[in-house]
mmCIF file of N, CA and C in Angstrom:
data_model
loop_
_atom_site.group_PDB
_atom_site.id
_atom_site.type_symbol
_atom_site.label_atom_id
_atom_site.label_comp_id
_atom_site.label_asym_id
_atom_site.label_seq_id
_atom_site.Cartn_x
_atom_site.Cartn_y
_atom_site.Cartn_z
ATOM 1 N N ALA A 55 12.265 14.522 8.105
ATOM 2 C CA ALA A 55 13.457 15.328 8.277
ATOM 3 C C ALA A 55 14.501 14.624 9.129
ATOM 4 N N ASP A 56 14.114 13.558 9.819
ATOM 5 C CA ASP A 56 15.047 12.817 10.674
ATOM 6 C C ASP A 56 15.966 11.981 9.809
ATOM 7 N N ARG A 57 17.233 12.343 9.771
ATOM 8 C CA ARG A 57 18.209 11.611 8.961
ATOM 9 C C ARG A 57 19.074 10.692 9.818
ATOM 10 N N THR A 58 18.684 10.446 11.083
ATOM 11 C CA THR A 58 19.473 9.578 11.955
ATOM 12 C C THR A 58 19.211 8.100 11.680
ATOM 13 N N LYS A 59 18.144 7.794 10.985
ATOM 14 C CA LYS A 59 17.797 6.427 10.599
ATOM 15 C C LYS A 59 17.811 6.346 9.079
ATOM 16 N N PRO A 60 18.147 5.162 8.532
ATOM 17 C CA PRO A 60 18.205 5.070 7.069
ATOM 18 C C PRO A 60 16.845 5.269 6.402
ATOM 19 N N CYS A 61 15.780 4.817 7.049
ATOM 20 C CA CYS A 61 14.438 4.950 6.471
ATOM 21 C C CYS A 61 13.390 4.999 7.570
ATOM 22 N N THR A 62 12.351 5.721 7.283
ATOM 23 C CA THR A 62 11.164 5.713 8.122
ATOM 24 C C THR A 62 9.996 5.454 7.189
ATOM 25 N N PHE A 63 9.142 4.517 7.553
ATOM 26 C CA PHE A 63 8.016 4.170 6.705
ATOM 27 C C PHE A 63 6.714 4.571 7.378
ATOM 28 N N PHE A 64 5.838 5.171 6.591
ATOM 29 C CA PHE A 64 4.480 5.467 7.027
ATOM 30 C C PHE A 64 3.581 4.624 6.152
ATOM 31 N N CYS A 65 2.790 3.787 6.750
ATOM 32 C CA CYS A 65 1.964 2.843 5.991
ATOM 33 C C CYS A 65 0.500 3.203 6.095
ATOM 34 N N GLY A 66 -0.183 3.020 4.981
ATOM 35 C CA GLY A 66 -1.614 3.239 4.959
ATOM 36 C C GLY A 66 -1.995 4.151 3.821
ATOM 37 N N GLY A 67 -3.256 4.245 3.604
ATOM 38 C CA GLY A 67 -3.766 5.135 2.580
ATOM 39 C C GLY A 67 -4.296 6.394 3.226
ATOM 40 N N ALA A 68 -4.138 7.493 2.547
ATOM 41 C CA ALA A 68 -4.638 8.756 3.073
ATOM 42 C C ALA A 68 -5.224 9.558 1.916
ATOM 43 N N ARG A 69 -6.477 9.831 2.023
ATOM 44 C CA ARG A 69 -7.141 10.554 0.932
ATOM 45 C C ARG A 69 -6.659 11.994 0.836
ATOM 46 N N ASN A 70 -5.936 12.465 1.855
ATOM 47 C CA ASN A 70 -5.401 13.830 1.812
ATOM 48 C C ASN A 70 -3.895 13.830 1.512
ATOM 49 N N HIS A 71 -3.430 12.802 0.815
ATOM 50 C CA HIS A 71 -1.997 12.666 0.540
ATOM 51 C C HIS A 71 -1.406 13.883 -0.162
ATOM 52 N N ALA A 72 -2.192 14.609 -0.908
ATOM 53 C CA ALA A 72 -1.672 15.777 -1.626
ATOM 54 C C ALA A 72 -1.135 16.847 -0.673
ATOM 55 N N HIS A 73 -1.569 16.809 0.581
ATOM 56 C CA HIS A 73 -1.130 17.802 1.558
ATOM 57 C C HIS A 73 0.234 17.486 2.164
ATOM 58 N N PHE A 74 0.725 16.265 2.005
ATOM 59 C CA PHE A 74 1.992 15.919 2.656
ATOM 60 C C PHE A 74 2.924 15.044 1.826
ATOM 61 N N LEU A 75 2.488 14.537 0.698
ATOM 62 C CA LEU A 75 3.320 13.617 -0.075
ATOM 63 C C LEU A 75 4.639 14.249 -0.502
ATOM 64 N N ASP A 76 4.641 15.547 -0.745
ATOM 65 C CA ASP A 76 5.878 16.217 -1.158
ATOM 66 C C ASP A 76 6.907 16.281 -0.034
ATOM 67 N N LEU A 77 6.523 15.955 1.191
ATOM 68 C CA LEU A 77 7.464 15.913 2.309
ATOM 69 C C LEU A 77 8.221 14.587 2.365
ATOM 70 N N MET A 78 7.779 13.603 1.602
ATOM 71 C CA MET A 78 8.375 12.276 1.607
ATOM 72 C C MET A 78 9.459 12.180 0.535
ATOM 73 N N ASP A 79 10.450 11.349 0.798
ATOM 74 C CA ASP A 79 11.484 11.094 -0.207
ATOM 75 C C ASP A 79 10.965 10.199 -1.321
ATOM 76 N N ALA A 80 10.054 9.305 -0.986
ATOM 77 C CA ALA A 80 9.495 8.385 -1.966
ATOM 78 C C ALA A 80 8.133 7.905 -1.491
ATOM 79 N N ALA A 81 7.346 7.477 -2.449
ATOM 80 C CA ALA A 81 6.049 6.870 -2.138
ATOM 81 C C ALA A 81 5.976 5.558 -2.888
ATOM 82 N N PHE A 82 5.577 4.520 -2.185
ATOM 83 C CA PHE A 82 5.386 3.211 -2.786
ATOM 84 C C PHE A 82 3.895 2.922 -2.772
ATOM 85 N N ILE A 83 3.357 2.644 -3.939
ATOM 86 C CA ILE A 83 1.932 2.407 -4.084
ATOM 87 C C ILE A 83 1.744 0.913 -4.307
ATOM 88 N N LEU A 84 1.153 0.253 -3.328
ATOM 89 C CA LEU A 84 0.932 -1.185 -3.418
ATOM 90 C C LEU A 84 -0.295 -1.444 -4.280
ATOM 91 N N THR A 85 -0.130 -2.255 -5.311
ATOM 92 C CA THR A 85 -1.217 -2.518 -6.236
ATOM 93 C C THR A 85 -1.545 -4.012 -6.274
ATOM 94 N N VAL A 86 -2.806 -4.300 -6.485
ATOM 95 C CA VAL A 86 -3.279 -5.677 -6.665
ATOM 96 C C VAL A 86 -4.349 -5.671 -7.742
ATOM 97 N N ASP A 87 -4.587 -6.834 -8.323
ATOM 98 C CA ASP A 87 -5.677 -6.962 -9.283
ATOM 99 C C ASP A 87 -6.994 -7.070 -8.515
ATOM 100 N N VAL A 88 -8.092 -6.894 -9.212
ATOM 101 C CA VAL A 88 -9.402 -6.870 -8.563
ATOM 102 C C VAL A 88 -9.735 -8.220 -7.929
ATOM 103 N N GLN A 89 -9.292 -9.324 -8.523
ATOM 104 C CA GLN A 89 -9.568 -10.634 -7.943
ATOM 105 C C GLN A 89 -8.880 -10.788 -6.583
ATOM 106 N N THR A 90 -7.613 -10.383 -6.511
ATOM 107 C CA THR A 90 -6.877 -10.460 -5.241
ATOM 108 C C THR A 90 -7.518 -9.552 -4.209
ATOM 109 N N LEU A 91 -7.861 -8.345 -4.608
ATOM 110 C CA LEU A 91 -8.485 -7.402 -3.686
ATOM 111 C C LEU A 91 -9.805 -7.962 -3.159
ATOM 112 N N THR A 92 -10.621 -8.489 -4.047
ATOM 113 C CA THR A 92 -11.915 -9.043 -3.639
ATOM 114 C C THR A 92 -11.720 -10.198 -2.658
ATOM 115 N N ARG A 93 -10.768 -11.077 -2.942
ATOM 116 C CA ARG A 93 -10.503 -12.210 -2.046
ATOM 117 C C ARG A 93 -10.036 -11.722 -0.681
ATOM 118 N N ARG A 94 -9.128 -10.757 -0.662
ATOM 119 C CA ARG A 94 -8.621 -10.253 0.615
ATOM 120 C C ARG A 94 -9.709 -9.542 1.406
ATOM 121 N N LEU A 95 -10.552 -8.790 0.722
ATOM 122 C CA LEU A 95 -11.648 -8.116 1.420
ATOM 123 C C LEU A 95 -12.633 -9.118 2.006
ATOM 124 N N SER A 96 -12.887 -10.188 1.276
ATOM 125 C CA SER A 96 -13.850 -11.179 1.765
ATOM 126 C C SER A 96 -13.325 -11.923 2.993
ATOM 127 N N ASN A 97 -12.016 -11.903 3.194
ATOM 128 C CA ASN A 97 -11.422 -12.560 4.362
ATOM 129 C C ASN A 97 -11.334 -11.647 5.585
ATOM 130 N N ARG A 98 -11.726 -10.385 5.430
ATOM 131 C CA ARG A 98 -11.663 -9.453 6.557
ATOM 132 C C ARG A 98 -12.826 -9.674 7.508
ATOM 133 N N GLY A 99 -12.543 -9.456 8.768
ATOM 134 C CA GLY A 99 -13.584 -9.538 9.778
ATOM 135 C C GLY A 99 -14.449 -8.292 9.763
ATOM 136 N N SER A 100 -15.573 -8.368 10.441
ATOM 137 C CA SER A 100 -16.493 -7.229 10.469
ATOM 138 C C SER A 100 -15.935 -6.050 11.252
ATOM 139 N N ASP A 101 -14.851 -6.272 12.004
ATOM 140 C CA ASP A 101 -14.233 -5.178 12.760
ATOM 141 C C ASP A 101 -13.119 -4.493 11.965
ATOM 142 N N GLU A 102 -12.894 -4.916 10.712
ATOM 143 C CA GLU A 102 -11.894 -4.288 9.856
ATOM 144 C C GLU A 102 -12.600 -3.562 8.718
ATOM 145 N N PHE A 103 -12.029 -2.422 8.287
ATOM 146 C CA PHE A 103 -12.647 -1.704 7.165
ATOM 147 C C PHE A 103 -12.611 -2.596 5.933
ATOM 148 N N GLY A 104 -13.746 -2.711 5.279
ATOM 149 C CA GLY A 104 -13.884 -3.602 4.135
ATOM 150 C C GLY A 104 -14.554 -4.903 4.508
ATOM 151 N N GLY A 105 -14.806 -5.092 5.790
ATOM 152 C CA GLY A 105 -15.439 -6.310 6.267
ATOM 153 C C GLY A 105 -16.938 -6.352 6.032
ATOM 154 N N HIS A 106 -17.522 -5.220 5.714
ATOM 155 C CA HIS A 106 -18.957 -5.138 5.417
ATOM 156 C C HIS A 106 -19.136 -4.867 3.925
ATOM 157 N N ALA A 107 -20.223 -5.353 3.375
ATOM 158 C CA ALA A 107 -20.475 -5.222 1.935
ATOM 159 C C ALA A 107 -20.424 -3.769 1.472
ATOM 160 N N SER A 108 -20.999 -2.862 2.232
ATOM 161 C CA SER A 108 -21.005 -1.451 1.822
ATOM 162 C C SER A 108 -19.585 -0.885 1.768
ATOM 163 N N GLU A 109 -18.734 -1.311 2.690
ATOM 164 C CA GLU A 109 -17.339 -0.863 2.696
ATOM 165 C C GLU A 109 -16.566 -1.486 1.537
ATOM 166 N N ARG A 110 -16.851 -2.761 1.251
ATOM 167 C CA ARG A 110 -16.194 -3.416 0.109
ATOM 168 C C ARG A 110 -16.541 -2.691 -1.182
ATOM 169 N N ASP A 111 -17.792 -2.267 -1.302
ATOM 170 C CA ASP A 111 -18.210 -1.532 -2.496
ATOM 171 C C ASP A 111 -17.398 -0.249 -2.656
ATOM 172 N N ILE A 112 -17.156 0.449 -1.555
ATOM 173 C CA ILE A 112 -16.350 1.681 -1.597
ATOM 174 C C ILE A 112 -14.937 1.365 -2.053
ATOM 175 N N VAL A 113 -14.328 0.346 -1.448
ATOM 176 C CA VAL A 113 -12.956 -0.019 -1.782
ATOM 177 C C VAL A 113 -12.843 -0.422 -3.249
ATOM 178 N N LEU A 114 -13.778 -1.224 -3.722
ATOM 179 C CA LEU A 114 -13.739 -1.673 -5.114
ATOM 180 C C LEU A 114 -13.947 -0.512 -6.080
ATOM 181 N N HIS A 115 -14.786 0.447 -5.698
ATOM 182 C CA HIS A 115 -14.972 1.641 -6.530
ATOM 183 C C HIS A 115 -13.677 2.453 -6.597
ATOM 184 N N LEU A 116 -13.038 2.667 -5.448
ATOM 185 C CA LEU A 116 -11.778 3.421 -5.436
ATOM 186 C C LEU A 116 -10.702 2.698 -6.235
ATOM 187 N N HIS A 117 -10.676 1.385 -6.144
ATOM 188 C CA HIS A 117 -9.702 0.593 -6.899
ATOM 189 C C HIS A 117 -9.930 0.753 -8.397
ATOM 190 N N ALA A 118 -11.181 0.654 -8.820
ATOM 191 C CA ALA A 118 -11.503 0.725 -10.245
ATOM 192 C C ALA A 118 -11.241 2.097 -10.836
ATOM 193 N N THR A 119 -11.531 3.142 -10.078
ATOM 194 C CA THR A 119 -11.413 4.506 -10.601
ATOM 195 C C THR A 119 -10.070 5.150 -10.289
ATOM 196 N N GLU A 120 -9.342 4.593 -9.333
ATOM 197 C CA GLU A 120 -8.083 5.166 -8.838
ATOM 198 C C GLU A 120 -8.263 6.608 -8.358
ATOM 199 N N VAL A 121 -9.459 6.898 -7.877
ATOM 200 C CA VAL A 121 -9.728 8.205 -7.283
ATOM 201 C C VAL A 121 -8.820 8.363 -6.062
ATOM 202 N N ASP A 122 -8.236 9.511 -5.911
ATOM 203 C CA ASP A 122 -7.347 9.832 -4.795
ATOM 204 C C ASP A 122 -6.056 9.037 -4.792
ATOM 205 N N MET A 123 -5.696 8.428 -5.926
ATOM 206 C CA MET A 123 -4.435 7.713 -6.028
ATOM 207 C C MET A 123 -3.333 8.744 -6.312
ATOM 208 N N PRO A 124 -2.230 8.655 -5.592
ATOM 209 C CA PRO A 124 -1.137 9.593 -5.893
ATOM 210 C C PRO A 124 -0.706 9.485 -7.351
ATOM 211 N N GLU A 125 -0.418 10.620 -7.969
ATOM 212 C CA GLU A 125 0.013 10.618 -9.364
ATOM 213 C C GLU A 125 1.448 10.145 -9.500
ATOM 214 N N SER A 126 2.242 10.372 -8.470
ATOM 215 C CA SER A 126 3.628 9.937 -8.528
ATOM 216 C C SER A 126 3.870 8.898 -7.450
ATOM 217 N N GLY A 127 4.813 8.060 -7.694
ATOM 218 C CA GLY A 127 5.148 7.013 -6.750
ATOM 219 C C GLY A 127 5.562 5.759 -7.492
ATOM 220 N N VAL A 128 6.196 4.890 -6.782
ATOM 221 C CA VAL A 128 6.653 3.630 -7.355
ATOM 222 C C VAL A 128 5.588 2.578 -7.082
ATOM 223 N N ARG A 129 5.045 2.027 -8.140
ATOM 224 C CA ARG A 129 4.016 0.995 -7.979
ATOM 225 C C ARG A 129 4.688 -0.342 -7.692
ATOM 226 N N ILE A 130 4.165 -1.019 -6.688
ATOM 227 C CA ILE A 130 4.690 -2.305 -6.245
ATOM 228 C C ILE A 130 3.589 -3.348 -6.374
ATOM 229 N N ASP A 131 3.895 -4.474 -7.019
ATOM 230 C CA ASP A 131 2.937 -5.568 -7.137
ATOM 231 C C ASP A 131 2.776 -6.224 -5.777
ATOM 232 N N ALA A 132 1.654 -5.988 -5.149
ATOM 233 C CA ALA A 132 1.398 -6.522 -3.803
ATOM 234 C C ALA A 132 0.568 -7.803 -3.825
ATOM 235 N N THR A 133 0.464 -8.421 -4.996
ATOM 236 C CA THR A 133 -0.197 -9.721 -5.039
ATOM 237 C C THR A 133 0.742 -10.807 -4.517
ATOM 238 N N ARG A 134 2.005 -10.480 -4.432
ATOM 239 C CA ARG A 134 3.007 -11.430 -3.934
ATOM 240 C C ARG A 134 2.896 -11.552 -2.415
ATOM 241 N N PRO A 135 3.544 -12.563 -1.840
ATOM 242 C CA PRO A 135 3.551 -12.687 -0.380
ATOM 243 C C PRO A 135 4.154 -11.444 0.281
ATOM 244 N N VAL A 136 3.685 -11.137 1.490
ATOM 245 C CA VAL A 136 4.094 -9.929 2.214
ATOM 246 C C VAL A 136 5.616 -9.828 2.328
ATOM 247 N N ALA A 137 6.291 -10.935 2.627
ATOM 248 C CA ALA A 137 7.753 -10.911 2.787
ATOM 249 C C ALA A 137 8.435 -10.461 1.493
ATOM 250 N N GLU A 138 7.940 -10.924 0.355
ATOM 251 C CA GLU A 138 8.518 -10.518 -0.930
ATOM 252 C C GLU A 138 8.291 -9.031 -1.189
ATOM 253 N N VAL A 139 7.100 -8.564 -0.874
ATOM 254 C CA VAL A 139 6.776 -7.144 -1.070
ATOM 255 C C VAL A 139 7.658 -6.275 -0.178
ATOM 256 N N ALA A 140 7.784 -6.657 1.083
ATOM 257 C CA ALA A 140 8.609 -5.884 2.022
ATOM 258 C C ALA A 140 10.051 -5.836 1.554
ATOM 259 N N ASP A 141 10.602 -6.969 1.152
ATOM 260 C CA ASP A 141 11.994 -6.991 0.699
ATOM 261 C C ASP A 141 12.186 -6.213 -0.596
ATOM 262 N N ALA A 142 11.192 -6.211 -1.470
ATOM 263 C CA ALA A 142 11.277 -5.420 -2.697
ATOM 264 C C ALA A 142 11.356 -3.932 -2.363
ATOM 265 N N ILE A 143 10.551 -3.496 -1.412
ATOM 266 C CA ILE A 143 10.576 -2.086 -1.002
ATOM 267 C C ILE A 143 11.911 -1.745 -0.356
ATOM 268 N N LEU A 144 12.393 -2.602 0.517
ATOM 269 C CA LEU A 144 13.698 -2.362 1.134
ATOM 270 C C LEU A 144 14.785 -2.267 0.073
ATOM 271 N N GLY A 145 14.736 -3.141 -0.921
ATOM 272 C CA GLY A 145 15.720 -3.096 -2.004
ATOM 273 C C GLY A 145 15.681 -1.782 -2.757
ATOM 274 N N LEU A 146 14.491 -1.258 -3.002
ATOM 275 C CA LEU A 146 14.362 0.033 -3.685
ATOM 276 C C LEU A 146 14.892 1.181 -2.836
ATOM 277 N N CYS A 147 14.960 0.951 -1.524
ATOM 278 C CA CYS A 147 15.510 1.955 -0.607
ATOM 279 C C CYS A 147 17.021 1.763 -0.406
ATOM 280 N N GLY A 148 17.592 0.774 -1.091
ATOM 281 C CA GLY A 148 19.013 0.512 -0.954
ATOM 282 C C GLY A 148 19.373 -0.255 0.290
ATOM 283 N N LEU A 149 18.403 -0.945 0.870
ATOM 284 C CA LEU A 149 18.640 -1.716 2.097
ATOM 285 C C LEU A 149 18.589 -3.211 1.785
ATOM 286 N N PRO A 150 19.272 -4.006 2.588
ATOM 287 C CA PRO A 150 19.261 -5.450 2.353
ATOM 288 C C PRO A 150 17.913 -6.060 2.740
ATOM 289 N N PRO A 151 17.580 -7.206 2.140
ATOM 290 C CA PRO A 151 16.333 -7.879 2.506
ATOM 291 C C PRO A 151 16.423 -8.406 3.935
ATOM 292 N N VAL A 152 15.286 -8.419 4.600
ATOM 293 C CA VAL A 152 15.248 -8.935 5.975
ATOM 294 C C VAL A 152 14.195 -10.016 6.166
ATOM 295 N N CYS A 153 13.306 -10.166 5.207
ATOM 296 C CA CYS A 153 12.188 -11.089 5.388
ATOM 297 C C CYS A 153 12.439 -12.459 4.777
ATOM 298 N N LEU A 154 13.143 -12.506 3.672
ATOM 299 C CA LEU A 154 13.354 -13.762 2.966
ATOM 300 C C LEU A 154 14.779 -14.256 3.183
ATOM 301 N N PRO A 155 14.965 -15.572 3.153
ATOM 302 C CA PRO A 155 16.337 -16.096 3.278
ATOM 303 C C PRO A 155 17.207 -15.564 2.155
ATOM 304 N N ARG A 156 18.428 -15.279 2.476
ATOM 305 C CA ARG A 156 19.357 -14.751 1.462
ATOM 306 C C ARG A 156 20.053 -15.847 0.737
#
């Protein structure tokens, strides 16, 4: 409801998104292929979710089934470098890029 800033971003996944997604102006769903996801999970430390085999199995199952995935939202290819993904989202919000050279 705060309109004093051009955008406010909430990052992360929430399995209860159905309870609050309608309060957002937009939702961006970051997507990756299973190979990218598997590689990124294998690089996580044991102190990060997905760093253990049992957690990776959960993540890969959710990825494959898209259980709890919002039905609406703009899908963003997140296999690209983080700076490209961030600037793509900013562009969709009508804001100039800040991560990549112009």
